[in-house]
Amino acid sequence: MEKFSTHTGIGVPLRQSNVDTDQIIPAVYLKRITRTGFEDALFSSWRKNPEFILNQEPFSRGSVLVAGADFGTGSSREHAVWALKDYGFKAVLSSRFADIFRGNSGKQGLVAAELAQDDIELIWKVLENAPGTEVTVDLESKLVTADTVVVPFHVDDYTRWRLLEGLDDIGLTLRNEPDITAFEATRPAIKPTTLPAKVQLSQA
Amino acid sequence: MSESTTPHAVENTAVESAAAQAAEHVSKVAPRRAAKTLAEKVWRDHVVRQGEGVGDAAQPDLLYIDLHLIHEVTSPQAFEGLRLAGRPLRRPDLTIATEDHNTPTLAINKPIADLTSRTQIQTLRNNCAEFGVRLHSLGDAEQGIVHVVGPQLGLTQPGMTVVCGDSHTSTHGAVGALAFGIGTSEVEHVMATQTLPLKPFRTMAINVEGTLRPGVSSKDIILAIIAKIGTGGGQGYVLEYRGSAIRALSMDARMTICNMSIEAGARAGMIAPDETTFAYLKGRPHAPVGEEWDAAVEYWKSLTTEDDAEFDTEVFLDANTLEPFVTWGTNPGQGVSLSGSVPFPEDFGDENAKAAAERALAYMDLEAGTPMKEIRVNTVFLGSCTNSRIEDLRAAADIIRGREKDPNIRMMVVPGSARVRLEAEAEGLDKVFLDFGAEWRFAGCSMCLGMNPDQLEPGERCASTSNRNFEGRQGKGGRTHLVSPVVAAATAVRGTLSSPSDLESALTVA
């Protein structure tokens, strides 16, 4: 994973709450087996509307999405994070994120920065009054800056550390491989296993 | 792990050296409050390594995963990740795959017409063969929606940790498992390590007391809860559904409730195992037998939440006064009683909720104040991991048996698994649906998310037993009202959103 310390880019005000993952990327795009190339899929339904914010200049070149509460609700699809990243977003700001979306972001180097709703409103006003205003998301200081607005954001320490260091979760976990092996040795025999299959893998 | 009640058998030297390491590690971790709730007990019994530090600075615990469920959509990139890193899949014997999201529900013996879908299914087959994962493919008697298949095989049991790259993994919490959805990076992580680094969830009790009236079901309970606490209300929590109304529910009905925990923002929802759970599990292919059964039941009984346990939050719902519930908007929290009306945006105090309501009404093409029962629908979908089990099909069949379908309604019935379909056919339910004029399909996720050809047309309105009424979820421009199976059935008879009690002598027929 790429390291993230600070990012500055055009802020995109998305004045909408409950932006679910079906809006971020509709299911039809989930048929792909690749991990990249989802930029066309991002908000694909909304992008058909010329009025949609990402169809407006200079927002189409935005890299910091400033959204309403409960961003990323719904499905667990990590494709939502891939699509945001592939489009060029480096950070999403919201007053509340769905748990799975937030987790997925942290694994992929997209900063899901939690701000107070009042601060989101302030940034929306800045971005709407002066389209093209750049927003800085500083992970070191945990501060967001948009013109004269400088406000704190929350991201948990562990995720922040991993993002700053660009650390791969699997590699970190495998450092504790002896613990896993030891735990496995103590697992009760009554727990089920999928193999051998106790049903016939037959044709219906 | 020392306070675990699981019957442990420590027996090799690798464990002893690890124990020395663990002792050193223990001095750096913060003490936890004693595990007293169901969720805390299951968590406790799976901690491979407790995270160091406290509060915001705490590192996650490393949690062992007992069962990993896989399907075609969220796994290909994870398998590819393993391949690129040269890592094996650690525990194929704790992993199982099925094909569900993309699969057709018609002509399943023919090659899948959509080339991208076909490639994705073929990729799952190739990956499972390469990594030694058991797969139930289209055509297999055990194929079906992953959350229907797991419990049905007896693979999801009380006290287990269960994950899947699908947010409705919460379904398995109905048997008393800690089960939650994960993203593809986490899928790869579980494949490689059989663990996940996670911070403990907070606990929320959802107390539902009383007796449900006829025609009211577990779907109405969960829709009412989501409307009450909102789509973000459960965020960061594991929900435990408790109370007399929950205890009285069958396993299929409990699964419907736990399934939609994620729609309230909670990754997991659980119900303490009891005699209903044990009766459901007994005799299933992967349930323990003989002495192991007895040992398992003893352990399972120890998992219930203790009387003096404290939850971080508690919510109460009265089952006695609950009515059939239905959504009017574009998120599952936008619901009302079926006897109510489409709300006025100005009734929402919060500006953002008001804006969301306005937007939802525009998308749904609804006028505020319209009685819900006057809303005419085009399609009725009975299916999805929420409501496609045998009891759901029976309940709907009981409503429509001997009745006529509204001629303008298209009704699609999609059993949750090939096994459910076979069971339903053995009972003659297929004939009830076909005589009524409904379509009787093969198993899969189908119109719940419209990844296969089962989709709504733009502007089409659907009464759906599924879990999400998001914009375009069931097809671009489609409009979804979430309902229970019996409301879906009654709606198919009348053509407008209807409760079973709206059908003349409905309850005596049922």
XYZ file of C-alpha atoms in Angstrom:
714
model
C 0.000 0.000 0.000
C 1.214 3.506 -0.838
C 2.114 5.755 2.077
C -0.207 8.683 2.795
C 0.855 11.706 4.815
C -0.896 14.712 3.334
C -2.918 15.475 0.236
C -4.128 18.700 -1.345
C -6.669 18.723 -4.154
C -9.934 20.160 -5.394
C -12.779 19.569 -2.962
C -16.089 18.218 -4.226
C -19.189 19.068 -2.165
C -21.665 16.182 -2.309
C -24.616 17.442 -0.304
C -26.261 14.137 0.288
C -26.589 11.736 3.179
C -26.796 7.936 2.953
C -24.681 7.687 -0.179
C -24.868 3.895 -0.398
C -22.435 1.620 -2.185
C -24.995 0.863 -4.909
C -24.751 4.575 -5.830
C -20.965 4.657 -5.569
C -20.754 1.664 -7.873
C -23.813 -0.206 -9.189
C -23.761 -4.006 -8.977
C -23.461 -4.460 -12.708
C -19.801 -3.361 -12.498
C -19.006 -5.989 -9.892
C -18.807 -8.700 -12.522
C -15.254 -7.712 -13.322
C -12.464 -9.799 -11.865
C -9.834 -7.062 -11.827
C -8.877 -4.727 -9.001
C -8.401 -1.618 -11.133
C -10.102 0.179 -13.976
C -13.291 1.122 -12.130
C -13.107 4.893 -12.775
C -15.966 4.718 -15.286
C -18.124 2.915 -12.728
C -17.955 5.569 -10.016
C -21.414 7.090 -9.454
C -22.165 5.853 -12.982
C -25.904 6.279 -12.640
C -25.706 9.812 -11.280
C -23.022 10.788 -13.779
C -25.548 10.359 -16.591
C -27.173 13.509 -15.225
C -25.284 16.579 -16.590
C -26.152 18.464 -13.394
C -24.297 15.968 -11.209
C -21.400 17.569 -9.377
C -18.710 15.452 -11.033
C -19.958 16.646 -14.416
C -19.262 20.266 -13.415
C -15.929 21.980 -13.892
C -13.700 22.166 -11.926
C -15.238 19.476 -9.685
C -14.639 16.777 -12.285
C -10.955 17.110 -11.384
C -11.639 16.783 -7.660
C -9.719 14.487 -5.348
C -11.300 15.221 -1.943
C -14.953 14.211 -1.669
C -16.934 16.019 1.021
C -20.127 14.033 1.588
C -23.142 13.916 3.889
C -23.610 11.566 6.828
C -23.638 7.770 6.573
C -21.395 7.539 3.554
C -20.783 4.061 2.133
C -23.761 2.258 3.638
C -24.977 -1.042 2.261
C -22.934 -3.697 0.575
C -19.419 -4.768 1.562
C -18.123 -4.285 -1.978
C -14.562 -2.981 -1.832
C -15.154 -2.011 -5.455
C -16.645 1.206 -4.018
C -13.231 2.160 -2.661
C -11.459 1.017 -5.822
C -13.811 3.152 -7.943
C -13.222 6.261 -5.810
C -9.470 5.719 -5.958
C -9.414 4.938 -9.667
C -11.332 8.145 -10.358
C -8.669 10.067 -8.466
C -10.093 10.559 -4.989
C -7.533 10.400 -2.181
C -9.835 11.201 0.727
C -13.529 11.215 1.617
C -14.834 13.512 4.347
C -18.095 12.718 6.146
C -19.610 12.992 9.607
C -20.265 9.247 9.667
C -19.090 6.278 7.624
C -20.517 2.789 7.348
C -18.212 0.397 9.208
C -17.328 -1.880 6.306
C -16.668 1.016 3.931
C -14.399 2.656 6.474
C -12.505 -0.599 6.956
C -12.139 -1.140 3.227
C -10.820 2.417 2.770
C -8.133 1.844 5.366
C -6.968 -1.280 3.567
C -6.660 0.560 0.258
C -5.028 3.824 1.279
C -8.126 5.980 0.839
C -8.503 8.270 3.846
C -11.999 8.164 5.353
C -11.862 11.264 7.526
C -14.633 11.740 10.065
C -15.557 15.365 10.762
C -18.277 17.019 12.794
C -21.352 17.664 10.631
C -21.055 21.408 11.377
C -17.531 21.385 9.951
C -18.719 19.502 6.878
C -21.291 22.276 6.384
C -18.571 24.931 6.656
C -16.449 23.203 4.034
C -19.476 22.762 1.755
C -20.036 26.524 1.899
C -16.399 27.261 1.055
C -16.466 24.859 -1.893
C -19.775 26.166 -3.213
C -18.800 29.827 -2.874
C -15.452 29.310 -4.541
C -15.566 26.229 -6.772
C -12.124 24.798 -7.280
C -10.947 25.556 -3.772
C -8.333 23.065 -2.783
C -8.741 21.056 0.390
C -5.775 19.740 2.341
C -6.109 16.546 4.327
C -3.147 16.243 6.665
C -2.959 12.828 8.278
C 0.013 13.756 10.473
C -1.842 16.567 12.236
C -5.351 15.172 11.595
C -6.486 18.530 10.230
C -8.508 19.473 7.161
C -7.924 22.877 5.603
C -10.212 24.548 3.075
C -9.386 28.203 2.577
C -9.830 29.794 6.017
C -11.550 26.763 7.510
C -9.171 24.587 9.500
C -10.883 21.760 11.344
C -9.845 18.497 12.984
C -10.867 15.084 11.748
C -10.908 11.673 13.334
C -9.327 8.499 12.088
C -8.373 5.754 14.514
C -4.717 5.611 15.492
C -4.076 2.149 14.135
C -5.443 2.948 10.680
C -3.584 6.258 10.680
C -0.316 4.507 11.505
C -0.837 1.928 8.773
C -1.676 4.629 6.233
C 1.314 6.766 7.212
C 3.630 3.764 6.949
C 1.886 2.190 3.967
C 1.771 -1.149 5.746
C 0.174 -4.288 4.377
C -2.176 -5.945 6.868
C -1.426 -9.513 5.873
C 2.293 -8.979 6.332
C 1.649 -7.514 9.793
C -0.541 -10.423 10.825
C 1.897 -13.035 9.590
C 4.410 -11.668 12.094
C 2.131 -13.369 14.645
C 2.020 -16.634 12.776
C 3.208 -18.686 15.816
C 0.254 -17.297 17.790
C -2.130 -18.428 15.077
C -0.614 -21.902 14.987
C -0.797 -22.128 18.768
C -4.426 -21.033 18.751
C -5.283 -23.605 16.105
C -3.789 -26.350 18.250
C -6.311 -25.518 20.964
C -9.420 -25.301 18.790
C -12.071 -27.750 19.993
C -12.672 -30.779 17.803
C -16.412 -30.149 17.861
C -16.043 -27.160 15.545
C -17.151 -28.047 12.023
C -14.929 -28.293 8.972
C -16.052 -27.952 5.378
C -13.817 -30.839 4.310
C -14.544 -33.621 3.875
C -17.948 -32.586 2.567
C -20.659 -34.481 4.384
C -22.971 -34.085 1.432
C -22.652 -35.343 -2.094
C -21.468 -32.755 -4.562
C -24.141 -34.029 -6.894
C -26.264 -32.591 -9.644
C -29.705 -31.336 -8.658
C -8.094 -17.313 26.563
C -7.646 -18.710 30.077
C -11.222 -17.945 31.028
C -12.590 -19.654 27.942
C -15.225 -22.285 28.541
C -14.366 -24.193 25.388
C -13.015 -27.691 25.962
C -9.379 -27.156 25.042
C -6.748 -29.803 24.484
C -3.282 -28.292 24.570
C -0.892 -30.847 23.278
C 2.207 -29.742 21.436
C 5.459 -27.988 22.138
C 4.939 -25.229 19.594
C 2.151 -24.156 21.885
C 4.458 -23.979 24.903
C 6.986 -21.680 23.224
C 4.135 -19.558 21.967
C 2.788 -19.486 25.499
C 6.031 -17.923 26.733
C 5.742 -15.242 24.052
C 2.137 -14.724 24.963
C 2.976 -14.223 28.631
C 5.317 -11.384 27.707
C 2.663 -9.904 25.430
C -0.051 -10.070 28.073
C 1.773 -7.556 30.262
C 1.323 -4.904 27.543
C -2.400 -5.320 26.989
C -5.167 -3.580 28.854
C -7.501 -5.620 31.035
C -10.978 -6.060 29.548
C -14.249 -6.130 31.392
C -15.415 -9.706 31.940
C -17.194 -11.152 28.929
C -20.854 -11.316 29.906
C -22.837 -10.804 26.735
C -23.159 -13.369 23.977
C -21.081 -11.260 21.604
C -18.311 -10.657 24.137
C -18.112 -14.354 24.968
C -17.771 -15.397 21.344
C -15.182 -12.675 20.803
C -13.237 -13.763 23.878
C -13.081 -17.350 22.687
C -11.471 -16.303 19.383
C -8.773 -13.859 20.428
C -5.486 -15.132 19.037
C -3.692 -12.074 20.311
C -5.136 -9.114 22.168
C -4.119 -5.720 20.798
C -1.742 -3.623 22.880
C -2.624 -0.188 24.170
C -5.873 1.382 25.293
C -8.597 3.651 23.960
C -8.076 5.303 20.618
C -4.462 4.147 20.549
C -5.430 0.496 21.037
C -4.289 -1.877 18.359
C -6.867 -4.340 17.077
C -7.221 -7.837 18.455
C -6.303 -10.662 16.142
C -9.461 -12.745 15.886
C -9.607 -16.343 14.680
C -12.181 -17.102 11.983
C -13.996 -20.443 12.172
C -15.706 -20.328 8.815
C -15.054 -18.365 5.631
C -17.832 -18.296 3.048
C -16.934 -17.345 -0.498
C -18.851 -16.379 -3.622
C -17.881 -15.294 -7.110
C -18.139 -11.510 -6.794
C -15.834 -10.463 -3.967
C -13.252 -13.265 -4.182
C -11.427 -13.120 -7.555
C -9.203 -10.179 -6.575
C -8.419 -11.873 -3.249
C -7.370 -15.136 -4.882
C -5.272 -13.102 -7.301
C -3.637 -11.360 -4.341
C -2.644 -14.709 -2.841
C -1.253 -15.832 -6.150
C 0.800 -12.656 -6.634
C 2.248 -12.907 -3.121
C 2.859 -16.642 -3.448
C 0.773 -17.319 -0.346
C -1.255 -20.478 0.217
C -4.858 -20.460 1.404
C -4.274 -21.387 5.027
C -7.379 -23.421 5.871
C -9.317 -24.791 2.881
C -11.095 -27.005 5.415
C -12.668 -23.917 7.021
C -13.653 -22.425 3.682
C -16.611 -23.065 1.411
C -17.774 -21.453 -1.813
C -21.031 -21.188 -3.675
C -22.211 -19.388 -6.793
C -25.087 -17.008 -6.180
C -24.854 -13.313 -7.122
C -24.415 -13.669 -10.881
C -26.121 -16.924 -11.610
C -29.172 -17.094 -13.866
C -32.452 -18.325 -12.400
C -33.685 -19.709 -15.705
C -32.121 -22.298 -18.031
C -29.324 -23.053 -15.586
C -28.136 -25.981 -17.672
C -27.095 -23.652 -20.486
C -23.891 -21.573 -20.545
C -24.408 -18.197 -18.862
C -25.340 -15.757 -21.604
C -23.580 -12.707 -20.151
C -19.919 -13.178 -20.944
C -18.610 -11.139 -17.981
C -20.800 -13.087 -15.578
C -19.720 -16.347 -17.134
C -16.062 -15.362 -16.789
C -16.552 -14.457 -13.140
C -18.212 -17.797 -12.365
C -15.515 -19.666 -14.272
C -12.860 -17.730 -12.349
C -14.379 -18.911 -9.058
C -14.369 -22.485 -10.310
C -10.731 -22.230 -11.397
C -9.691 -20.599 -8.126
C -11.488 -23.157 -5.961
C -9.871 -25.982 -7.917
C -6.420 -24.373 -7.627
C -6.660 -23.646 -3.892
C -8.611 -26.750 -2.882
C -11.817 -25.012 -1.797
C -15.112 -26.896 -1.709
C -17.524 -25.335 -4.199
C -21.234 -25.796 -4.744
C -21.706 -24.850 -8.367
C -24.835 -23.994 -10.265
C -26.714 -27.264 -10.752
C -25.467 -28.784 -7.493
C -28.186 -29.657 -4.968
C -26.448 -27.537 -2.308
C -25.895 -24.455 -4.494
C -27.636 -21.273 -3.491
C -27.312 -17.966 -1.711
C -24.309 -18.265 0.555
C -26.314 -17.175 3.625
C -28.984 -19.767 3.007
C -26.502 -22.556 2.272
C -24.310 -22.147 5.389
C -27.017 -22.645 8.033
C -28.791 -25.254 5.929
C -25.680 -27.461 5.877
C -25.242 -26.998 9.616
C -21.892 -25.319 8.989
C -22.796 -22.195 10.915
C -23.137 -23.053 14.572
C -23.431 -21.142 17.845
C -20.262 -19.562 19.170
C -18.474 -19.506 15.834
C -16.895 -16.602 14.015
C -18.148 -16.502 10.443
C -17.139 -14.074 7.707
C -17.893 -13.571 4.046
C -17.258 -10.881 1.473
C -20.901 -9.911 1.703
C -22.569 -7.553 4.131
C -25.498 -9.898 4.791
C -23.210 -12.343 6.548
C -24.906 -11.002 9.664
C -27.617 -13.568 8.823
C -25.625 -16.334 10.513
C -25.861 -14.490 13.825
C -29.307 -16.067 14.153
C -27.675 -19.293 15.368
C -25.592 -17.400 17.928
C -22.506 -16.965 15.758
C -20.544 -13.736 15.483
C -20.898 -13.248 11.743
C -20.107 -10.194 9.672
C -19.378 -8.984 6.178
C -15.886 -8.054 5.028
C -14.280 -6.371 2.022
C -12.076 -8.084 -0.510
C -8.822 -7.094 1.213
C -10.143 -8.803 4.327
C -11.225 -11.816 2.273
C -7.611 -12.146 1.151
C -6.469 -11.645 4.735
C -8.658 -14.484 5.992
C -7.561 -16.709 3.139
C -3.914 -16.125 4.033
C -4.121 -16.133 7.831
C -7.563 -17.447 8.931
C -7.682 -14.365 11.175
C -8.728 -10.723 11.062
C -7.351 -7.751 12.991
C -10.414 -6.129 14.542
C -11.259 -3.750 17.330
C -13.985 -4.974 19.673
C -17.500 -3.882 18.767
C -19.706 -2.078 21.245
C -22.816 -3.987 22.304
C -26.450 -3.017 21.741
C -29.459 -4.915 23.078
C -32.589 -4.838 20.929
C -35.383 -5.910 23.277
C -38.569 -7.040 21.572
C -41.241 -8.080 24.029
C -44.767 -9.274 23.420
C -46.606 -11.371 20.860
C -46.822 -10.641 17.156
C -50.332 -10.348 15.762
C -51.384 -12.557 12.850
C -49.958 -11.304 9.567
C -47.034 -9.623 11.317
C -43.644 -11.282 10.910
C -39.990 -10.979 11.778
C -39.443 -8.831 8.666
C -41.751 -6.233 10.192
C -39.761 -6.346 13.436
C -36.496 -5.568 11.715
C -37.955 -2.922 9.383
C -39.466 -1.200 12.426
C -36.143 -1.355 14.278
C -34.255 0.177 11.347
C -36.856 2.942 11.036
C -36.422 3.567 14.752
C -32.625 3.667 15.059
C -31.795 4.716 11.496
C -29.381 3.347 8.913
C -26.416 4.482 11.002
C -27.839 3.689 14.440
C -26.035 0.384 14.797
C -22.711 1.638 13.501
C -19.836 0.220 15.543
C -22.148 -2.141 17.435
C -22.993 -5.791 17.407
C -26.724 -6.083 17.992
C -28.229 -8.740 20.223
C -31.931 -9.365 19.588
C -33.622 -10.432 22.799
C -36.985 -10.708 24.464
C -40.061 -12.929 24.322
C -40.981 -11.987 20.755
C -37.537 -13.060 19.521
C -37.528 -16.278 21.563
C -40.858 -17.230 19.967
C -39.450 -16.994 16.430
C -38.333 -19.933 14.301
C -34.769 -20.070 12.998
C -35.799 -18.973 9.503
C -37.559 -15.951 11.014
C -34.555 -15.150 13.206
C -32.300 -15.202 10.167
C -34.468 -12.547 8.508
C -33.877 -10.249 11.473
C -30.140 -10.816 11.805
C -29.763 -10.524 8.037
C -30.832 -6.878 8.055
C -28.641 -5.799 10.988
C -26.349 -4.228 8.412
C -29.244 -2.070 7.203
C -29.203 -0.511 10.675
C -25.461 0.064 10.270
C -24.359 -2.869 12.448
C -21.926 -5.336 10.970
C -23.299 -8.143 13.107
C -26.535 -9.112 14.830
C -26.948 -12.122 17.083
C -29.558 -14.176 18.881
C -28.594 -16.376 21.814
C -28.783 -20.091 21.026
C -31.674 -21.943 22.655
C -33.741 -25.105 22.172
C -35.078 -23.735 18.867
C -31.487 -23.378 17.656
C -30.469 -26.845 18.793
C -33.542 -28.453 17.208
C -32.745 -26.651 13.950
C -29.141 -27.823 13.916
C -29.639 -31.405 15.005
C -29.237 -33.829 12.139
C -27.886 -31.292 9.662
C -24.984 -32.624 7.555
C -22.230 -30.791 9.443
C -23.786 -30.683 12.905
C -21.905 -32.661 15.550
C -23.213 -36.113 16.456
C -23.155 -38.396 19.501
C -20.931 -37.286 22.358
C -19.714 -34.326 20.339
C -23.303 -33.126 20.032
C -23.714 -33.234 23.805
C -20.427 -31.395 24.358
C -21.380 -28.821 21.757
C -24.796 -28.153 23.301
C -23.202 -27.733 26.706
C -20.817 -25.136 25.294
C -23.554 -23.412 23.313
C -25.714 -23.094 26.414
C -22.867 -21.257 28.156
C -22.936 -18.497 25.535
C -26.100 -16.712 26.606
C -25.893 -13.191 27.949
C -25.790 -13.161 31.734
C -28.503 -11.479 33.765
C -26.161 -8.844 35.175
C -24.554 -8.067 31.819
C -24.525 -4.456 30.712
C -24.949 -3.367 27.121
C -23.476 -0.137 25.826
C -26.921 0.760 24.455
C -30.430 -0.671 24.722
C -33.407 -0.294 22.389
C -36.989 -1.431 23.028
C -39.739 -2.430 20.634
C -43.279 -3.512 21.509
C -44.278 -6.564 19.474
C -47.915 -6.403 20.613
C -48.671 -3.207 18.730
C -46.482 -3.842 15.687
C -48.170 -3.769 12.288
C -46.892 -4.910 8.909
C -44.167 -2.501 7.896
C -43.111 -1.196 4.484
C -40.541 1.249 3.145
C -41.565 4.331 1.181
C -38.104 5.762 0.409
C -34.672 4.841 -0.876
C -32.979 3.642 2.277
C -34.220 0.896 4.594
C -34.722 3.355 7.444
C -37.402 5.188 5.452
C -40.296 2.959 6.487
C -43.800 3.243 7.951
C -46.617 0.980 9.025
C -48.471 -0.337 6.018
C -51.624 1.310 7.372
C -49.835 4.679 7.344
C -49.128 7.221 4.631
C -46.160 8.535 2.716
C -44.632 11.105 5.080
C -44.247 14.815 4.422
C -40.590 15.924 4.150
C -41.340 18.901 6.406
C -42.214 16.442 9.189
C -38.515 15.647 9.494
C -36.880 18.044 11.913
C -33.369 17.563 10.633
C -32.545 19.495 7.427
C -30.533 16.650 5.944
C -33.296 14.105 6.661
C -35.774 16.469 5.053
C -33.618 16.821 1.938
C -33.169 13.049 1.836
C -36.943 12.566 2.066
C -37.582 15.032 -0.760
C -35.069 13.308 -2.937
C -36.483 9.879 -2.090
C -40.051 10.931 -2.889
C -38.932 12.296 -6.258
C -37.082 9.097 -7.088
C -39.937 6.900 -5.868
C -42.480 9.091 -7.697
C -44.636 9.327 -4.588
C -46.706 12.160 -3.212
C -46.557 12.903 0.484
C -49.764 11.968 2.272
C -50.659 9.094 -0.054
C -51.895 6.090 1.942
C -49.329 3.307 1.505
C -52.093 0.869 0.619
C -53.051 2.948 -2.424
C -49.656 2.443 -4.005
C -49.905 0.187 -7.031
C -46.934 -2.030 -7.884
C -45.877 -3.825 -11.064
C -43.684 -6.571 -9.717
C -43.556 -8.745 -6.623
C -40.223 -10.352 -5.795
C -40.167 -13.178 -3.262
C -36.567 -14.107 -2.635
C -33.113 -12.939 -1.396
C -31.012 -13.961 1.603
C -33.552 -12.103 3.752
C -36.685 -14.033 2.839
C -36.185 -17.036 0.552
C -36.170 -19.899 3.020
C -38.739 -22.655 3.099
C -40.881 -20.946 5.748
C -40.964 -17.746 3.720
C -42.200 -19.670 0.700
C -44.760 -21.542 2.814
C -46.079 -18.328 4.361
C -46.514 -16.687 0.959
C -48.050 -19.831 -0.544
C -50.585 -19.980 2.286
C -51.777 -16.495 1.374
C -52.135 -17.026 -2.369
C -53.426 -20.605 -2.367
C -56.827 -20.621 -4.068
C -56.619 -16.914 -4.893
C -56.066 -15.086 -8.148
C -53.166 -12.881 -8.945
C -53.866 -9.314 -9.979
C -53.519 -9.578 -13.770
C -51.151 -6.605 -13.962
C -48.686 -8.025 -11.457
C -45.631 -9.991 -12.350
C -44.556 -12.204 -9.450
C -41.188 -13.880 -9.298
C -40.385 -16.544 -6.709
C -36.698 -17.349 -6.279
C -35.853 -19.949 -3.631
C -32.717 -19.193 -1.627
C -31.043 -22.464 -2.457
C -31.417 -25.464 -4.708
C -32.214 -27.439 -1.540
C -35.032 -25.049 -0.600
C -36.379 -25.362 -4.129
C -36.362 -29.164 -3.901
C -38.016 -29.045 -0.493
C -40.686 -26.652 -1.750
C -41.369 -28.863 -4.762
C -41.704 -31.893 -2.518
C -44.429 -29.988 -0.658
C -46.110 -28.865 -3.859
C -45.425 -25.174 -3.264
C -44.118 -24.760 -6.803
C -47.543 -25.750 -8.047
C -49.242 -23.208 -5.789
C -47.056 -20.430 -7.178
C -47.375 -21.576 -10.785
C -51.161 -21.964 -10.549
C -51.296 -18.450 -9.157
C -49.381 -17.214 -12.202
C -46.043 -16.571 -10.508
C -42.686 -17.494 -12.007
C -40.893 -20.353 -10.240
C -37.163 -19.841 -10.613
C -33.864 -21.488 -9.735
C -31.896 -20.381 -6.674
C -29.715 -17.283 -6.397
C -29.564 -13.634 -5.351
C -31.545 -12.683 -8.433
C -33.547 -9.459 -8.346
C -32.334 -8.456 -4.901
C -29.436 -6.731 -6.615
C -30.014 -7.409 -10.293
C -26.549 -8.651 -11.203
C -28.117 -11.305 -13.395
C -30.880 -10.627 -15.948
C -33.542 -10.457 -13.184
C -33.974 -6.687 -13.068
C -36.673 -4.057 -12.876
C -37.283 -1.811 -15.858
C -36.837 1.933 -15.356
C -39.856 3.300 -13.478
C -41.119 -0.139 -12.505
C -42.343 -0.444 -8.918
C -41.667 -3.564 -6.895
C -42.830 -5.012 -3.594
C -39.757 -6.956 -2.617
C -38.924 -9.275 0.262
C -35.262 -8.321 -0.118
C -33.213 -5.992 2.061
C -32.314 -2.811 0.157
C -34.483 -0.191 -1.476
C -31.558 1.891 -2.727
C -31.927 3.834 -5.969
C -31.432 1.474 -8.882
C -30.675 -1.498 -6.647
C -33.069 -3.862 -8.439
C -32.448 -2.364 -11.849
C -31.717 1.106 -13.134
C -34.634 3.413 -12.366
C -36.495 0.672 -10.496
C -38.474 1.542 -7.351
C -38.432 -0.812 -4.389
C -40.730 -1.203 -1.397
C -39.350 -3.630 1.175
C -41.995 -5.950 2.590
C -42.462 -9.304 4.313
C -43.336 -12.477 2.373
C -46.997 -12.349 3.432
C -47.317 -8.689 2.478
C -45.656 -9.527 -0.848
C -48.194 -12.299 -1.404
C -51.185 -10.150 -0.442
C -49.872 -7.402 -2.725
C -49.691 -9.842 -5.626
C -53.377 -10.630 -5.089
C -54.604 -7.045 -4.835
C -52.102 -5.213 -7.015
C -51.565 -2.543 -4.378
C -49.422 -2.746 -1.252
C -51.577 -4.910 1.005
C -51.524 -6.775 4.246
C -52.929 -10.298 4.551
C -55.787 -8.891 6.619
C -56.887 -6.888 3.586
C -57.765 -10.116 1.817
C -61.241 -11.279 2.575
C -61.024 -14.225 4.982
C -57.267 -14.289 4.430
C -56.497 -15.476 7.907
C -59.002 -18.296 7.915
C -57.565 -19.535 4.626
C -54.050 -19.365 6.009
